[in-house]
mmCIF file of C-alpha atoms in Angstrom:
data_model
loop_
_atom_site.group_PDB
_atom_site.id
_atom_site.type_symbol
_atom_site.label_atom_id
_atom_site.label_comp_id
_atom_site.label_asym_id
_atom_site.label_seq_id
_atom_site.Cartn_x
_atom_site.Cartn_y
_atom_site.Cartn_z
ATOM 1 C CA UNK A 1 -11.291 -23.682 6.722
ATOM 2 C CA UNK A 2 -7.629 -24.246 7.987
ATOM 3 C CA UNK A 3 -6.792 -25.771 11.526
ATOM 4 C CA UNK A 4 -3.789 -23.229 11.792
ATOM 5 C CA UNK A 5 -4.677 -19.749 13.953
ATOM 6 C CA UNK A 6 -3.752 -16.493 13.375
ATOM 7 C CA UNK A 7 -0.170 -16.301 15.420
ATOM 8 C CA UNK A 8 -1.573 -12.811 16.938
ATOM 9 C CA UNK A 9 1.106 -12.525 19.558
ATOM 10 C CA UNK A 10 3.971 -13.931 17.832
ATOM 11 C CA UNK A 11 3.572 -11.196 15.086
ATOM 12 C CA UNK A 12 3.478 -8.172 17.489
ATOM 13 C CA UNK A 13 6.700 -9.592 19.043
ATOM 14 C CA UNK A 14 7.816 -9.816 15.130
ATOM 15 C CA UNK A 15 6.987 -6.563 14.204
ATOM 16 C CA UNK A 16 8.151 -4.741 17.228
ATOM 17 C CA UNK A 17 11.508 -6.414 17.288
ATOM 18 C CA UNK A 18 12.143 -5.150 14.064
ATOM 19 C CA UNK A 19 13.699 -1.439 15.176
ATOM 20 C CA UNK A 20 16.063 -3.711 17.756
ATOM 21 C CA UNK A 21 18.211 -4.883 15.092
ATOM 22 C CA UNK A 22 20.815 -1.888 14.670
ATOM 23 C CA UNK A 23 23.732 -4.027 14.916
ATOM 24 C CA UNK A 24 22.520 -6.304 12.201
ATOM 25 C CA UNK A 25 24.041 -5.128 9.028
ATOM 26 C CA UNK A 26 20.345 -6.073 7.037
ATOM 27 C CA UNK A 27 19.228 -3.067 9.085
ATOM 28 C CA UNK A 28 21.369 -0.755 7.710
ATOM 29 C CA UNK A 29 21.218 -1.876 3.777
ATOM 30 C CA UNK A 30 18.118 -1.751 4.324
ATOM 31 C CA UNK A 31 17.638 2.244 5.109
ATOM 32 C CA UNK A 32 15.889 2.562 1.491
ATOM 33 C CA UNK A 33 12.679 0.951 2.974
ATOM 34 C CA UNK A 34 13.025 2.410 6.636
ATOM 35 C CA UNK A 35 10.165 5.184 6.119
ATOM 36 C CA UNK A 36 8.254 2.451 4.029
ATOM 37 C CA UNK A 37 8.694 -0.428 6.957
ATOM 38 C CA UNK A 38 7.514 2.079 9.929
ATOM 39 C CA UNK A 39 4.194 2.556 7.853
ATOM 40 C CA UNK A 40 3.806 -1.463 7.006
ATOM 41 C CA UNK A 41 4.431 -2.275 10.679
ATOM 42 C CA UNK A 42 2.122 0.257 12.041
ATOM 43 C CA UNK A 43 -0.247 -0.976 10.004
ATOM 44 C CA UNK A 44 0.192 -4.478 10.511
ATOM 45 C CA UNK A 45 -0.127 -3.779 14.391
ATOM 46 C CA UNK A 46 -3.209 -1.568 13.906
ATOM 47 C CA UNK A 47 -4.982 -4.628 12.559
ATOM 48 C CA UNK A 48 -3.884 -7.085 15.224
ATOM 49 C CA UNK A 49 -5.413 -4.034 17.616
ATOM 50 C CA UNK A 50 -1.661 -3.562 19.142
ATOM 51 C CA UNK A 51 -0.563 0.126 17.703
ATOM 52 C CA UNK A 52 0.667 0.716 21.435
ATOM 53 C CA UNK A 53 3.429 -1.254 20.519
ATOM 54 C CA UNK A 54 5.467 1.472 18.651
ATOM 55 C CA UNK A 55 6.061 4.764 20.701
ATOM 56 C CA UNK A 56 3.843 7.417 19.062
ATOM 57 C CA UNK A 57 5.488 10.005 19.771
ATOM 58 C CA UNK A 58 8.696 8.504 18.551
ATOM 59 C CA UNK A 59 7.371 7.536 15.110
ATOM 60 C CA UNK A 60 6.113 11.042 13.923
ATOM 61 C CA UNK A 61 9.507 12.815 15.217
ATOM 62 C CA UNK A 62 11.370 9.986 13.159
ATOM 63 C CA UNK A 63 8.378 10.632 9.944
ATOM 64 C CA UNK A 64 9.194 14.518 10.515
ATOM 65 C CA UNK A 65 12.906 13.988 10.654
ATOM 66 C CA UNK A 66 12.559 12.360 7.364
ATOM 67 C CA UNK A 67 11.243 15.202 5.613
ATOM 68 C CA UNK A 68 14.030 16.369 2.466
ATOM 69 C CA UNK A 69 13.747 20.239 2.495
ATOM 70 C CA UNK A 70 15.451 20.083 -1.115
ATOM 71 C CA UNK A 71 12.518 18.488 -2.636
ATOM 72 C CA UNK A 72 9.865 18.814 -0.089
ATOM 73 C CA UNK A 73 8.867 15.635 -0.284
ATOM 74 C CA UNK A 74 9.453 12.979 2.754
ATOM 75 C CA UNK A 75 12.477 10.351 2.320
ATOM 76 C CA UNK A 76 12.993 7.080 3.234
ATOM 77 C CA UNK A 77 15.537 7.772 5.852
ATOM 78 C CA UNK A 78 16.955 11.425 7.491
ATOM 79 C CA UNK A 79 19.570 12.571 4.434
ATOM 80 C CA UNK A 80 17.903 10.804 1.677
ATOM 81 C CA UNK A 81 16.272 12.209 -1.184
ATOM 82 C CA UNK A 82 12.900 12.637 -1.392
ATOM 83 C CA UNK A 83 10.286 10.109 -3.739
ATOM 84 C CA UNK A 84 6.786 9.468 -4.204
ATOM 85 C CA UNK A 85 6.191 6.083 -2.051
ATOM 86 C CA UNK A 86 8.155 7.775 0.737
ATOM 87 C CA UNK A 87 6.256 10.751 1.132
ATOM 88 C CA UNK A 88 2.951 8.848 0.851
ATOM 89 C CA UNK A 89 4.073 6.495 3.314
ATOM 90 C CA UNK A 90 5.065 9.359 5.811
ATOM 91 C CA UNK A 91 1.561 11.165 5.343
ATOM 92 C CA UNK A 92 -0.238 7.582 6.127
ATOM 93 C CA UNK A 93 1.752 7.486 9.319
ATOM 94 C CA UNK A 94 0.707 10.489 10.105
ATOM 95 C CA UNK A 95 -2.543 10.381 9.765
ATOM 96 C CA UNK A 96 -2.961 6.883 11.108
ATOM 97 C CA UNK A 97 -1.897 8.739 14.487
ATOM 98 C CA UNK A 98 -3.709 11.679 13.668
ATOM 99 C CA UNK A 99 -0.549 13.958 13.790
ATOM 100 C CA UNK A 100 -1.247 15.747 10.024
ATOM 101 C CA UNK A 101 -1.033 18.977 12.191
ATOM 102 C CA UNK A 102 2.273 18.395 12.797
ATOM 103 C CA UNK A 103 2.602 19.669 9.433
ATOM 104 C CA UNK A 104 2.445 23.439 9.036
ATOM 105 C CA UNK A 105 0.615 24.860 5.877
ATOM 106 C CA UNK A 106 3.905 26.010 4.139
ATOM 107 C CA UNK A 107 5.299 22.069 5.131
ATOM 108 C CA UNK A 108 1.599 20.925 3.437
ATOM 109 C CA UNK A 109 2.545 23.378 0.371
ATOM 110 C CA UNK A 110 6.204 22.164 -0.199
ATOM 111 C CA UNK A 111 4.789 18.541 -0.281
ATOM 112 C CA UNK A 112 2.184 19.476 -2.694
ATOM 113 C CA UNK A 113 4.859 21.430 -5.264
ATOM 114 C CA UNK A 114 6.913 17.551 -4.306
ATOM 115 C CA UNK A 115 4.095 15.914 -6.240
ATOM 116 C CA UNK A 116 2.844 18.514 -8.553
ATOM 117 C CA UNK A 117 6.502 18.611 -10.059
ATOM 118 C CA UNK A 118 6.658 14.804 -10.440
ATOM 119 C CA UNK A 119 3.386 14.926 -12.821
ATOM 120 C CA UNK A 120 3.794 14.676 -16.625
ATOM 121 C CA UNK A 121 2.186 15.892 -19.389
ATOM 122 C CA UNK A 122 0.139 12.657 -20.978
ATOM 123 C CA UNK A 123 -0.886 12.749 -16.938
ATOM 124 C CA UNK A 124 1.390 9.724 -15.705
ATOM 125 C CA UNK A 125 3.546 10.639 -13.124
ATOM 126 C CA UNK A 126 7.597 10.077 -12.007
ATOM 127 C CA UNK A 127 8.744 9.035 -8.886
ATOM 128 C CA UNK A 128 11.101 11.615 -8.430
ATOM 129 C CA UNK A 129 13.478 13.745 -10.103
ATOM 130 C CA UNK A 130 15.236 10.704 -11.633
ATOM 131 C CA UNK A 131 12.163 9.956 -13.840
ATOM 132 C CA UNK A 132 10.793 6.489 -13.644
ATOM 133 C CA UNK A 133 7.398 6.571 -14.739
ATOM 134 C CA UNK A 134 4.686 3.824 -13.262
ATOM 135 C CA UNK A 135 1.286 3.642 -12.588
ATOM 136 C CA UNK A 136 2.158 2.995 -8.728
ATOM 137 C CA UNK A 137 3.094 6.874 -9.063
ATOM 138 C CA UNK A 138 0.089 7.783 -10.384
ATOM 139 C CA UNK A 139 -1.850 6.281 -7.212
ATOM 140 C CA UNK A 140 0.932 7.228 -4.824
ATOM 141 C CA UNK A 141 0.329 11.298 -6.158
ATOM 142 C CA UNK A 142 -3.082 11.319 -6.210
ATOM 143 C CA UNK A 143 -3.638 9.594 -2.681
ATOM 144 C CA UNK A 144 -1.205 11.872 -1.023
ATOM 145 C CA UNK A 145 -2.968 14.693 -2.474
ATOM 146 C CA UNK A 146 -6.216 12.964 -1.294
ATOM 147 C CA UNK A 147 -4.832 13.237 2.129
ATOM 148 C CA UNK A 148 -3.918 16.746 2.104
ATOM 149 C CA UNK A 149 -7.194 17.966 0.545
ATOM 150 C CA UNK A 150 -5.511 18.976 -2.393
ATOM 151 C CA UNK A 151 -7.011 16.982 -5.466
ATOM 152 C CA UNK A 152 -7.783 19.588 -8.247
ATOM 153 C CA UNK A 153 -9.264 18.555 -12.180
ATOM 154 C CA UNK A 154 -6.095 19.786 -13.659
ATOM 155 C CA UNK A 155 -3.952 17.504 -11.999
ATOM 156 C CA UNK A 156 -6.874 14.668 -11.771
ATOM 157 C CA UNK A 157 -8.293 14.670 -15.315
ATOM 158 C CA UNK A 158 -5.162 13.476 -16.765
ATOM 159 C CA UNK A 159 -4.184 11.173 -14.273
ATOM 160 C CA UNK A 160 -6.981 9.545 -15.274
ATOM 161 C CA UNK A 161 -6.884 9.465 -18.942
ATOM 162 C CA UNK A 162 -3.332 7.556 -18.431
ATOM 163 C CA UNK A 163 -4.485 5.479 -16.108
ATOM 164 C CA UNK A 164 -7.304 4.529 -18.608
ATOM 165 C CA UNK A 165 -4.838 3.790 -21.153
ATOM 166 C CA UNK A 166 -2.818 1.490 -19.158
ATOM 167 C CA UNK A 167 -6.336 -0.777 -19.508
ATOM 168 C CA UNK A 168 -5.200 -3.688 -20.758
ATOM 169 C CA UNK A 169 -7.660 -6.411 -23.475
ATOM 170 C CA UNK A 170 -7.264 -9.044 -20.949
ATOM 171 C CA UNK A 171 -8.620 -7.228 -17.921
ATOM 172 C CA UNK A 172 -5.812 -6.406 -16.085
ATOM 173 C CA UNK A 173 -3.467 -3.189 -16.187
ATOM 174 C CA UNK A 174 0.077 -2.516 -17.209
ATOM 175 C CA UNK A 175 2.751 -0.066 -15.352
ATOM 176 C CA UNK A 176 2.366 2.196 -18.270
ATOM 177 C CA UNK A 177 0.441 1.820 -21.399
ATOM 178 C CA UNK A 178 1.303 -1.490 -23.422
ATOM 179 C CA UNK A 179 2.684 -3.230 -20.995
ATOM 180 C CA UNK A 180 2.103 -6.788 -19.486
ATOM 181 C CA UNK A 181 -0.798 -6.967 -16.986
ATOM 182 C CA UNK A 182 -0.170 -7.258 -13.548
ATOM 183 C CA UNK A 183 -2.093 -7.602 -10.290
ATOM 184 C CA UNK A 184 -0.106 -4.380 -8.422
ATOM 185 C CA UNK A 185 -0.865 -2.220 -11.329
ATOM 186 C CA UNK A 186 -4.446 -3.423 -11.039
ATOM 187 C CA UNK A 187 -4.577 -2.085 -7.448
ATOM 188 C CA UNK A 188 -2.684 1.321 -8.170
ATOM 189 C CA UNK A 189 -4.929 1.675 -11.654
ATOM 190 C CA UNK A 190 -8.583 0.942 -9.666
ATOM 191 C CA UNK A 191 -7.267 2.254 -6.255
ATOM 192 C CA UNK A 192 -6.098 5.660 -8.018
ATOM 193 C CA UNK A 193 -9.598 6.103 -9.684
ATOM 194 C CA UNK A 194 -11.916 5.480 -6.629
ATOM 195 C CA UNK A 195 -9.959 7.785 -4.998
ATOM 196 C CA UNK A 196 -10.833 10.708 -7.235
ATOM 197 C CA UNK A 197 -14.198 9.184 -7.561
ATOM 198 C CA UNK A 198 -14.002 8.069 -11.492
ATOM 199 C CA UNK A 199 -14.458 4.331 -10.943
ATOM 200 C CA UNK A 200 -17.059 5.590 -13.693
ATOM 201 C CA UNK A 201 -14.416 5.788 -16.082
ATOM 202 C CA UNK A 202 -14.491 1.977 -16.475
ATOM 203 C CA UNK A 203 -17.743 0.187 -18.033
ATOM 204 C CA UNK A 204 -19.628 -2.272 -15.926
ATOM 205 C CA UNK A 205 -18.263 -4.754 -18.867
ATOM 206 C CA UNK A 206 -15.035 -3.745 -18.059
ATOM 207 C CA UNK A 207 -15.131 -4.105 -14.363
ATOM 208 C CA UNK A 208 -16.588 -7.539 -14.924
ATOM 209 C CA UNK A 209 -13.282 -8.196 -16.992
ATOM 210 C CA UNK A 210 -10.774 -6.553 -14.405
ATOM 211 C CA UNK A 211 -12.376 -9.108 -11.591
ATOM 212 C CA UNK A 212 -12.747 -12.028 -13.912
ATOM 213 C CA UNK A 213 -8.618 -11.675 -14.671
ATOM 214 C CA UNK A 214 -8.118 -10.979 -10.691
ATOM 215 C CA UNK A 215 -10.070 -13.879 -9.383
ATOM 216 C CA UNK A 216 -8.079 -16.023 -12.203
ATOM 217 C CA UNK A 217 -4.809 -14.987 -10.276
ATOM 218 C CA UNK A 218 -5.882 -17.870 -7.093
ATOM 219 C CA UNK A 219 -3.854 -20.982 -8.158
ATOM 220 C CA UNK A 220 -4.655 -24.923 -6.700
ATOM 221 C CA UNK A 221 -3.012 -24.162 -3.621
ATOM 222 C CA UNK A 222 -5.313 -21.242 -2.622
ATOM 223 C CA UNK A 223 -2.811 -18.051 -2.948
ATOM 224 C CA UNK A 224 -2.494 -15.916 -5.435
ATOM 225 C CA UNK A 225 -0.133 -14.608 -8.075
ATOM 226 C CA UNK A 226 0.345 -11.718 -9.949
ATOM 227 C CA UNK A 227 0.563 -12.903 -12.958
ATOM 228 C CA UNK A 228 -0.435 -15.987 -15.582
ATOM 229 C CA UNK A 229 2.250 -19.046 -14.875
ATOM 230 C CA UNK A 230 3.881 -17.665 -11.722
ATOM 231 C CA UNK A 231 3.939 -18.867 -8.283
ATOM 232 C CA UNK A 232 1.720 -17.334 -5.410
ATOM 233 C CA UNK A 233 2.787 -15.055 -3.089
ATOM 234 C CA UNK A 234 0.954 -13.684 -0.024
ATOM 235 C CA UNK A 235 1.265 -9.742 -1.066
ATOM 236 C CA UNK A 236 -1.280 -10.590 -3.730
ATOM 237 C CA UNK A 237 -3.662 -11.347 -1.095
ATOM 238 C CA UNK A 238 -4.005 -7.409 -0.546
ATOM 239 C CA UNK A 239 -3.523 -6.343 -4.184
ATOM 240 C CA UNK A 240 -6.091 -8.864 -5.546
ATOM 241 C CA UNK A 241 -8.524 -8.572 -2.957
ATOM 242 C CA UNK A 242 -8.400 -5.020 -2.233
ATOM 243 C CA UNK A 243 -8.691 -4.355 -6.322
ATOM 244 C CA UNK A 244 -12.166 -6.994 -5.990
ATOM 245 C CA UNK A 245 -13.194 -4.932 -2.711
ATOM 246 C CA UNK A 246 -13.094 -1.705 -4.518
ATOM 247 C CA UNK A 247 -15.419 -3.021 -7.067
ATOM 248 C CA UNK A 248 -17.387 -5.228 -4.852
ATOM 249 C CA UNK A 249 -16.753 -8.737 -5.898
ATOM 250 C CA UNK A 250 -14.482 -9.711 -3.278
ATOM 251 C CA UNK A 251 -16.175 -12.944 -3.065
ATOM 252 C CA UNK A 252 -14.854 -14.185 -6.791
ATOM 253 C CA UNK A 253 -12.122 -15.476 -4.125
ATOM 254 C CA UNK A 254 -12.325 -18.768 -2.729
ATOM 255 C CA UNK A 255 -11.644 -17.074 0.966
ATOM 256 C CA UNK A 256 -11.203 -20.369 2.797
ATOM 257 C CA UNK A 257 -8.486 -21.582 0.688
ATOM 258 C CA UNK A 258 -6.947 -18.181 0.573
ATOM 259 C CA UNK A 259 -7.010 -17.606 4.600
ATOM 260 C CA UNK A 260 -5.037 -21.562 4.502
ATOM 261 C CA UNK A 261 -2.318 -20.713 2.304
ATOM 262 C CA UNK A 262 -1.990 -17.106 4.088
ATOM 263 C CA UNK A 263 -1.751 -19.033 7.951
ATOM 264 C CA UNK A 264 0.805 -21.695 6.499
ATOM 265 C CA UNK A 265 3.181 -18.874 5.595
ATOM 266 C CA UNK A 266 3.437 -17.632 9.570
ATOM 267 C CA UNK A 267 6.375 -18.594 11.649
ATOM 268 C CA UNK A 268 5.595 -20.166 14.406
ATOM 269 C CA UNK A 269 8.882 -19.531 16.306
ATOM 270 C CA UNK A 270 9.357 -15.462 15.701
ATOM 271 C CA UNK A 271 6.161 -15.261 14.074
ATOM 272 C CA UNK A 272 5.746 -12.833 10.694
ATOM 273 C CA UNK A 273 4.354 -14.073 7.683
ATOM 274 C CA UNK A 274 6.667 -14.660 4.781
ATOM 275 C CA UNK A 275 5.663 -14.888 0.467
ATOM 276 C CA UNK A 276 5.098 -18.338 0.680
ATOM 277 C CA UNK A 277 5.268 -21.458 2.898
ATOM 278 C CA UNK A 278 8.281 -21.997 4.859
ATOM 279 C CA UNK A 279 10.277 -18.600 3.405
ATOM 280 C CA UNK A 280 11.674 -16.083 5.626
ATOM 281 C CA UNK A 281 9.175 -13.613 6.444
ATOM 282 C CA UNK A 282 9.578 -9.853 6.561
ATOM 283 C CA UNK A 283 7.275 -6.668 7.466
ATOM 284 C CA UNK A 284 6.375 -6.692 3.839
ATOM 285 C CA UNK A 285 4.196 -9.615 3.509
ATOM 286 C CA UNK A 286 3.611 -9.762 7.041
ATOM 287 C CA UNK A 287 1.368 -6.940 6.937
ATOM 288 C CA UNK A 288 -0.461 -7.846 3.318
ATOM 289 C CA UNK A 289 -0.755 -10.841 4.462
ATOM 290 C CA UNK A 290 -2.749 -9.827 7.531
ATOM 291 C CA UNK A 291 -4.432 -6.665 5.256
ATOM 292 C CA UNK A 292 -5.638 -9.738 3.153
ATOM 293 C CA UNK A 293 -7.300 -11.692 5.954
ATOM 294 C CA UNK A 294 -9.139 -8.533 7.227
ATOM 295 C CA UNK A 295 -10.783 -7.836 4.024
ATOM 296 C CA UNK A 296 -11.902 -11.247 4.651
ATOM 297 C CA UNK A 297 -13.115 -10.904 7.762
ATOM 298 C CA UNK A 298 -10.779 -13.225 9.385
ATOM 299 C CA UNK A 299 -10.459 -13.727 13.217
ATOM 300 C CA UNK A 300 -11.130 -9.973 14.324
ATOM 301 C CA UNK A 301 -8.557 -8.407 13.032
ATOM 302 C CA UNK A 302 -9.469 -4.568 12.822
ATOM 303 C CA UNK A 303 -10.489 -3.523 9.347
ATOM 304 C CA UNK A 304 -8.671 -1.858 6.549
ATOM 305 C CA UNK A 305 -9.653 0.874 3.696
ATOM 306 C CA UNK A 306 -9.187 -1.303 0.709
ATOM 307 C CA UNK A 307 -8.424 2.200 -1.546
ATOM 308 C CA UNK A 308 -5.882 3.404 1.258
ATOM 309 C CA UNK A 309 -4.567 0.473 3.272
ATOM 310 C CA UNK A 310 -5.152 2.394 6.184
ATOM 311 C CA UNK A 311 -7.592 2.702 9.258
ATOM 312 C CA UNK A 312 -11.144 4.062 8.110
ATOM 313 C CA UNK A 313 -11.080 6.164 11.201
ATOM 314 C CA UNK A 314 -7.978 7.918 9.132
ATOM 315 C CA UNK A 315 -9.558 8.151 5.813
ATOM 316 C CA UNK A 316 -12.668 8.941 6.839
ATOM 317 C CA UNK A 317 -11.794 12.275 6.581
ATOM 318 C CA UNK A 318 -9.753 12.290 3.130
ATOM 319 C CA UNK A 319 -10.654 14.212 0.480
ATOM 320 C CA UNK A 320 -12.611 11.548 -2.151
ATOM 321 C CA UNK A 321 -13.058 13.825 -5.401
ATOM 322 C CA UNK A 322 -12.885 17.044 -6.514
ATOM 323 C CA UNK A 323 -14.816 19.980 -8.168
ATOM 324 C CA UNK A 324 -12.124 22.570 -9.290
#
């Protein structure tokens, strides 16, 4: 086990000096991500047990301010147009904080149509109007629907009947069908199926092969990559071991080599975690990163849904499958 600790207190300082940096120009290029970065540091504070760090009540009027009334779905930043990732990221916000009722039932309705509209008919689904297809948008649909309580077979069965054919011989999954296997798609692919409840759909043999090509992705050094040949990175520590959670064989992961490369990627002056050793860090991988060691049990950090990234307190109450 590494000598290194867990920087607790230099990452809350990280993470809530993040919304301080308004005359940095980096905050403003980066308004694409703003909806996304408010969910990964909320997150990343509720496992270090520190979510009284952001205002509450300031987050959900920013989450509610980013809703686009054109599309109905919620953007990354007031003005923006409205996308998948964003709107699931504002609905885990919200119900991390347990402010869904902040939504009316005709808000709920308009996000739903959002999604609906976004599905295709071999069952993949878009991002947003503009059309790029990916497996990521298959989980991000079908979780936000999840959340809302709105999961029905006609939108479900063929979600999974793409997902299944994004299977790929090696074990892994691609963002759409044929193409190269990689440990994200794994995630969205096994994620997106426990959360309707078909983790059925795959054979024992081929759960056996999805782990086998996961716990292949931990390299000499102890992190993990994402794909054959290429260099670790710490965000892999959430979508490898969350995929191996889901399908209980977490422990195909050498933990204590995984936990040293994580701690060797923290900053010991600002604190954050960055991809790999002695990078900059950002909210990104500072929150996988963390996610990561809490599936591992590490140092008391609070613990995370591995099919939701989220508080189980929150998705405790999701809905899990459905029968219409």
């Amino acid at each position: 086990m590494s000598e290194k600790a867990l920087l607790r207190e230099k990452h809350i300082e990280y993470v809530a000096s993040l919304d301080e940096k308004t005359n940095d120009l980096e905050y403003w290029l980066s308004e694409h991500l703003r909806l996304n970065g408010v969910y990964w540091g909320l997150t990343a504070l509720y496992l270090l047990d520190s979510m009284e760090t952001f205002k509450k009540e300031d987050v959900i009027d920013f989450v509610l301010k980013c809703r686009d009334r054109k599309s109905g779905g919620f953007a990354a930043f007031p003005g923006h147009d409205g996308h998948l990732l964003t709107t699931l990221s504002g609905l885990q916000i919200l119900a991390t904080y347990k402010a869904l009722d902040r939504l009316s039932n005709e808000d709920k309705d308009e996000i739903v149509r959002f999604i609906l509209s976004n599905q295709k008919e071999d069952g993949s689904f878009q991002g947003d109007k503009f059309g790029e297809v990916d497996t990521r948008f298959v989980y991000t649909a079908l979780s936000c629907l999840s959340i809302l309580h709105r999961l029905t077979k006609d939108v479900v069965e063929p979600a999974v009947s793409y997902i299944l054919k994004c299977y790929n011989f090696d074990g892994g999954f691609g963002l759409n069908p044929g193409a190269e296997s990689h440990a994200a798609q794994a995630f969205t692919c096994v994620g997106a199926l426990a959360i309707v409840g078909r983790l059925d759909a795959l054979t024992s043999s081929q759960q056996n092969n999805i782990a086998m090509w996961l716990s292949e992705r931990q390299v000499p050094e102890g992190g993990l990559n994402g794909r054959p040949s290429k260099l670790p990175d710490v965000c892999y520590s959430w979508w490898v071991l969350s995929t191996l959670a889901i399908l209980k064989k977490a422990d195909w992961i050498d933990f204590d080599k995984l936990t040293e490369f994580i701690l060797n990627c923290q900053d010991p002056k600002k604190g954050g975690i960055s991809d790999r050793p002695d990078n900059e860090v950002d909210v990104f991988h500072t929150v996988f990163g963390l996610a990561g060691l809490s599936i591992m049990g590490y140092d008391s950090l609070k613990p995370i849904d591995p099919v939701y990234c989220m508080p189980y307190y929150a998705t405790e109450t999701f809905q899990r499958s459905c029968d219409n």
